[in-house]
Tab-separated table of C-alpha atoms in Angstrom:
chain	number	residue	atom	x	y	z
A	1	UNK	CA	-28.371	15.908	-28.170
A	2	UNK	CA	-24.724	16.332	-28.972
A	3	UNK	CA	-22.897	19.362	-27.671
A	4	UNK	CA	-19.356	20.696	-27.700
A	5	UNK	CA	-17.734	22.748	-24.962
A	6	UNK	CA	-14.651	24.860	-25.447
A	7	UNK	CA	-13.476	25.976	-22.067
A	8	UNK	CA	-11.498	29.046	-22.965
A	9	UNK	CA	-13.132	32.019	-24.622
A	10	UNK	CA	-9.926	34.014	-25.165
A	11	UNK	CA	-6.329	32.875	-24.731
A	12	UNK	CA	-3.419	35.282	-24.880
A	13	UNK	CA	0.110	33.911	-25.302
A	14	UNK	CA	3.534	35.182	-26.162
A	15	UNK	CA	5.379	33.781	-29.148
A	16	UNK	CA	7.125	30.451	-28.479
A	17	UNK	CA	4.736	29.584	-25.652
A	18	UNK	CA	3.015	26.211	-25.731
A	19	UNK	CA	-0.679	26.019	-26.511
A	20	UNK	CA	-3.428	23.720	-25.373
A	21	UNK	CA	-7.075	24.479	-26.157
A	22	UNK	CA	-9.666	22.355	-24.449
A	23	UNK	CA	-12.590	20.685	-26.184
A	24	UNK	CA	-15.117	18.308	-24.643
A	25	UNK	CA	-18.101	16.788	-26.341
A	26	UNK	CA	-21.168	14.967	-25.170
A	27	UNK	CA	-22.074	11.937	-27.249
A	28	UNK	CA	-21.782	8.298	-26.331
A	29	UNK	CA	-21.460	6.757	-29.769
A	30	UNK	CA	-18.848	6.738	-32.486
A	31	UNK	CA	-17.645	10.217	-33.253
A	32	UNK	CA	-15.570	12.040	-35.797
A	33	UNK	CA	-13.828	15.098	-34.419
A	34	UNK	CA	-12.519	18.229	-36.041
A	35	UNK	CA	-10.678	21.431	-35.352
A	36	UNK	CA	-11.294	24.376	-37.659
A	37	UNK	CA	-9.405	27.655	-37.675
A	38	UNK	CA	-10.574	31.098	-38.784
A	39	UNK	CA	-7.779	33.601	-39.366
A	40	UNK	CA	-8.767	37.282	-39.234
A	41	UNK	CA	-10.813	38.173	-42.301
A	42	UNK	CA	-10.677	34.661	-43.714
A	43	UNK	CA	-13.084	31.758	-43.970
A	44	UNK	CA	-13.059	28.690	-41.770
A	45	UNK	CA	-10.414	26.125	-42.683
A	46	UNK	CA	-9.927	22.555	-41.546
A	47	UNK	CA	-6.949	22.219	-39.212
A	48	UNK	CA	-7.157	18.502	-38.455
A	49	UNK	CA	-9.623	15.655	-38.021
A	50	UNK	CA	-9.968	12.367	-36.229
A	51	UNK	CA	-11.795	9.411	-37.766
A	52	UNK	CA	-10.397	6.301	-36.131
A	53	UNK	CA	-7.139	4.612	-35.253
A	54	UNK	CA	-4.268	6.539	-33.671
A	55	UNK	CA	-5.844	8.958	-31.180
A	56	UNK	CA	-3.011	11.445	-31.713
A	57	UNK	CA	-3.775	13.369	-34.868
A	58	UNK	CA	-1.362	15.701	-36.588
A	59	UNK	CA	-2.591	18.592	-38.676
A	60	UNK	CA	-1.260	21.521	-40.609
A	61	UNK	CA	1.136	24.154	-39.260
A	62	UNK	CA	2.453	21.985	-36.435
A	63	UNK	CA	-0.874	21.500	-34.667
A	64	UNK	CA	-1.921	18.209	-33.144
A	65	UNK	CA	-4.875	16.953	-31.142
A	66	UNK	CA	-5.405	13.954	-28.913
A	67	UNK	CA	-8.676	12.052	-28.716
A	68	UNK	CA	-9.231	10.682	-25.212
A	69	UNK	CA	-12.415	8.652	-25.400
A	70	UNK	CA	-12.723	8.132	-21.651
A	71	UNK	CA	-12.675	11.877	-21.104
A	72	UNK	CA	-14.776	12.779	-24.156
A	73	UNK	CA	-12.027	15.215	-25.042
A	74	UNK	CA	-10.185	16.334	-28.149
A	75	UNK	CA	-7.726	18.997	-27.037
A	76	UNK	CA	-5.672	20.959	-29.533
A	77	UNK	CA	-1.963	21.488	-28.908
A	78	UNK	CA	1.021	23.217	-30.400
A	79	UNK	CA	4.464	23.191	-28.761
A	80	UNK	CA	5.470	26.701	-29.826
A	81	UNK	CA	3.001	29.274	-31.156
A	82	UNK	CA	3.756	32.014	-33.635
A	83	UNK	CA	2.185	35.421	-34.123
A	84	UNK	CA	0.606	34.052	-37.321
A	85	UNK	CA	-1.404	31.568	-35.229
A	86	UNK	CA	-3.578	34.425	-34.017
A	87	UNK	CA	-7.054	33.254	-35.000
A	88	UNK	CA	-10.265	31.770	-33.681
A	89	UNK	CA	-10.334	28.008	-33.225
A	90	UNK	CA	-13.471	25.879	-33.339
A	91	UNK	CA	-13.875	22.299	-32.215
A	92	UNK	CA	-16.612	20.230	-33.876
A	93	UNK	CA	-18.104	16.761	-33.579
A	94	UNK	CA	-20.062	14.577	-35.980
A	95	UNK	CA	-21.936	11.367	-35.333
A	96	UNK	CA	-19.639	8.842	-36.937
A	97	UNK	CA	-22.412	6.389	-37.645
A	98	UNK	CA	-24.885	8.419	-39.627
A	99	UNK	CA	-25.493	11.429	-41.798
A	100	UNK	CA	-26.057	14.703	-40.084
A	101	UNK	CA	-24.356	17.964	-39.400
A	102	UNK	CA	-21.299	19.046	-37.457
A	103	UNK	CA	-21.917	20.460	-34.003
A	104	UNK	CA	-19.511	23.272	-33.207
A	105	UNK	CA	-18.240	24.730	-29.985
A	106	UNK	CA	-18.442	28.465	-29.403
A	107	UNK	CA	-14.801	28.928	-30.370
A	108	UNK	CA	-11.631	30.066	-28.645
A	109	UNK	CA	-9.954	33.240	-29.725
A	110	UNK	CA	-6.159	32.976	-29.612
A	111	UNK	CA	-4.063	36.123	-29.541
A	112	UNK	CA	-0.301	35.688	-29.852
A	113	UNK	CA	1.855	38.628	-28.830
A	114	UNK	CA	5.051	39.088	-30.858
B	1	UNK	CA	-15.966	25.475	-58.852
B	2	UNK	CA	-12.768	25.336	-56.888
B	3	UNK	CA	-14.388	26.382	-53.633
B	4	UNK	CA	-17.703	27.212	-52.023
B	5	UNK	CA	-18.939	30.528	-53.333
B	6	UNK	CA	-21.381	32.747	-51.448
B	7	UNK	CA	-23.081	35.936	-52.560
B	8	UNK	CA	-23.445	38.682	-51.705
B	9	UNK	CA	-20.472	39.029	-49.372
B	10	UNK	CA	-22.213	41.845	-47.534
B	11	UNK	CA	-25.868	42.771	-47.318
B	12	UNK	CA	-27.470	45.677	-45.490
B	13	UNK	CA	-31.231	45.600	-45.354
B	14	UNK	CA	-34.007	47.443	-43.596
B	15	UNK	CA	-35.961	45.756	-40.876
B	16	UNK	CA	-39.012	44.018	-42.323
B	17	UNK	CA	-37.544	43.409	-45.777
B	18	UNK	CA	-36.880	39.967	-47.233
B	19	UNK	CA	-33.367	38.837	-48.184
B	20	UNK	CA	-31.960	35.993	-50.243
B	21	UNK	CA	-28.492	34.589	-49.712
B	22	UNK	CA	-26.904	32.349	-52.302
B	23	UNK	CA	-24.474	29.451	-52.004
B	24	UNK	CA	-22.738	27.652	-54.849
B	25	UNK	CA	-21.079	24.495	-53.459
B	26	UNK	CA	-18.092	22.597	-54.749
B	27	UNK	CA	-19.043	20.650	-57.841
B	28	UNK	CA	-19.927	17.074	-56.987
B	29	UNK	CA	-20.474	17.675	-53.288
B	30	UNK	CA	-23.730	16.019	-52.340
B	31	UNK	CA	-24.179	17.658	-48.949
B	32	UNK	CA	-24.740	21.354	-48.321
B	33	UNK	CA	-25.068	23.105	-44.960
B	34	UNK	CA	-26.074	26.542	-43.717
B	35	UNK	CA	-24.840	27.971	-40.430
B	36	UNK	CA	-25.129	31.326	-38.713
B	37	UNK	CA	-22.162	32.860	-36.911
B	38	UNK	CA	-22.808	35.544	-34.349
B	39	UNK	CA	-20.258	37.233	-32.113
B	40	UNK	CA	-19.549	35.041	-29.120
B	41	UNK	CA	-22.113	32.441	-30.187
B	42	UNK	CA	-20.043	30.178	-32.346
B	43	UNK	CA	-21.637	28.465	-35.322
B	44	UNK	CA	-25.345	27.802	-35.124
B	45	UNK	CA	-26.627	25.068	-37.429
B	46	UNK	CA	-29.577	26.090	-39.580
B	47	UNK	CA	-30.319	23.495	-42.270
B	48	UNK	CA	-28.663	20.854	-44.408
B	49	UNK	CA	-29.331	19.106	-47.690
B	50	UNK	CA	-28.067	15.617	-48.500
B	51	UNK	CA	-28.524	14.417	-52.041
B	52	UNK	CA	-32.174	13.954	-52.914
B	53	UNK	CA	-33.291	13.435	-49.314
B	54	UNK	CA	-35.635	15.824	-47.574
B	55	UNK	CA	-33.623	18.609	-45.930
B	56	UNK	CA	-32.997	18.638	-42.190
B	57	UNK	CA	-34.575	21.932	-41.130
B	58	UNK	CA	-34.236	21.344	-37.407
B	59	UNK	CA	-31.942	24.337	-36.845
B	60	UNK	CA	-34.058	27.031	-38.483
B	61	UNK	CA	-34.871	29.546	-35.715
B	62	UNK	CA	-38.317	30.551	-36.985
B	63	UNK	CA	-40.683	30.126	-39.912
B	64	UNK	CA	-39.267	33.338	-41.387
B	65	UNK	CA	-36.271	31.274	-42.461
B	66	UNK	CA	-36.367	28.886	-45.394
B	67	UNK	CA	-33.939	27.371	-47.848
B	68	UNK	CA	-34.003	25.447	-51.048
B	69	UNK	CA	-31.485	23.661	-53.179
B	70	UNK	CA	-32.132	23.461	-56.870
B	71	UNK	CA	-30.835	20.641	-59.022
B	72	UNK	CA	-28.682	19.332	-56.223
B	73	UNK	CA	-26.350	22.284	-56.571
B	74	UNK	CA	-27.002	25.954	-55.783
B	75	UNK	CA	-28.830	26.776	-52.578
B	76	UNK	CA	-30.703	29.894	-51.518
B	77	UNK	CA	-31.397	30.846	-47.907
B	78	UNK	CA	-34.336	33.235	-47.591
B	79	UNK	CA	-35.128	35.320	-44.548
B	80	UNK	CA	-38.516	37.000	-44.595
B	81	UNK	CA	-39.459	40.113	-42.630
B	82	UNK	CA	-35.921	40.515	-41.314
B	83	UNK	CA	-35.352	41.521	-37.705
B	84	UNK	CA	-32.314	43.125	-36.114
B	85	UNK	CA	-31.487	39.885	-34.315
B	86	UNK	CA	-31.014	38.268	-37.743
B	87	UNK	CA	-27.819	40.288	-38.169
B	88	UNK	CA	-24.968	37.776	-38.391
B	89	UNK	CA	-22.598	36.100	-40.818
B	90	UNK	CA	-24.354	33.340	-42.724
B	91	UNK	CA	-22.008	30.540	-43.695
B	92	UNK	CA	-22.481	27.857	-46.279
B	93	UNK	CA	-20.448	24.668	-46.413
B	94	UNK	CA	-20.415	21.599	-48.610
B	95	UNK	CA	-19.150	18.077	-48.180
B	96	UNK	CA	-18.417	15.271	-50.591
B	97	UNK	CA	-20.232	12.601	-48.636
B	98	UNK	CA	-21.481	13.923	-45.310
B	99	UNK	CA	-20.535	15.727	-42.139
B	100	UNK	CA	-18.372	12.980	-40.758
B	101	UNK	CA	-15.849	13.687	-43.517
B	102	UNK	CA	-15.696	17.398	-42.714
B	103	UNK	CA	-16.777	20.471	-44.596
B	104	UNK	CA	-15.388	23.103	-46.913
B	105	UNK	CA	-16.738	26.504	-45.973
B	106	UNK	CA	-17.503	29.549	-48.066
B	107	UNK	CA	-16.487	33.042	-47.019
B	108	UNK	CA	-19.942	33.882	-45.758
B	109	UNK	CA	-22.484	36.642	-46.189
B	110	UNK	CA	-22.461	39.364	-43.548
B	111	UNK	CA	-26.063	40.439	-43.046
B	112	UNK	CA	-26.824	43.672	-41.247
B	113	UNK	CA	-30.422	44.579	-40.504
B	114	UNK	CA	-30.935	48.267	-39.737
């Protein structure tokens, strides 16, 4: 069965610090990968997604993620975080070859200190 | 509609009572998903509907949980004889053509069983 691991439960950074949130998945076939963000009091929103092609994916608000197939990883990065990035971030994987549902990680809470 | 609509936004119920949660997906989206979000547990898949196919119920935690989707649109998640461990945020999402294209989430229903 597919699974997603997010290594950090809670990350605390100061503004302007660089961010990298880890995500590893277990599935040997074709995958589609996603990062969702949930700002305080808001619903889950798509941050970025990987289908195929360039493994470096750019999303909204300056976020990017790199798909490394050999490492089964899809880490999220941002060069300089802002206080407004405080949120919970969820990595998710879908089987790229069939219908089904997204499998989510347990999430990483990011707190950015002003 | 413009987004995925869920009702009620909050529900407090007594242990042992039945509850119904409603989801109205984006018009034209063929796939509809229910998840449960508990503190520290991430998003737990419950059930999904894809077009006219039989629903995938593999995530339902017990036979107290059921869901239906009428006319390929609105869905209702029913929890019978609620227990305190059912307390969570129940999220609905829809997708134009399947999980591998990503979801649009609703704002969720916060269920509290007292």
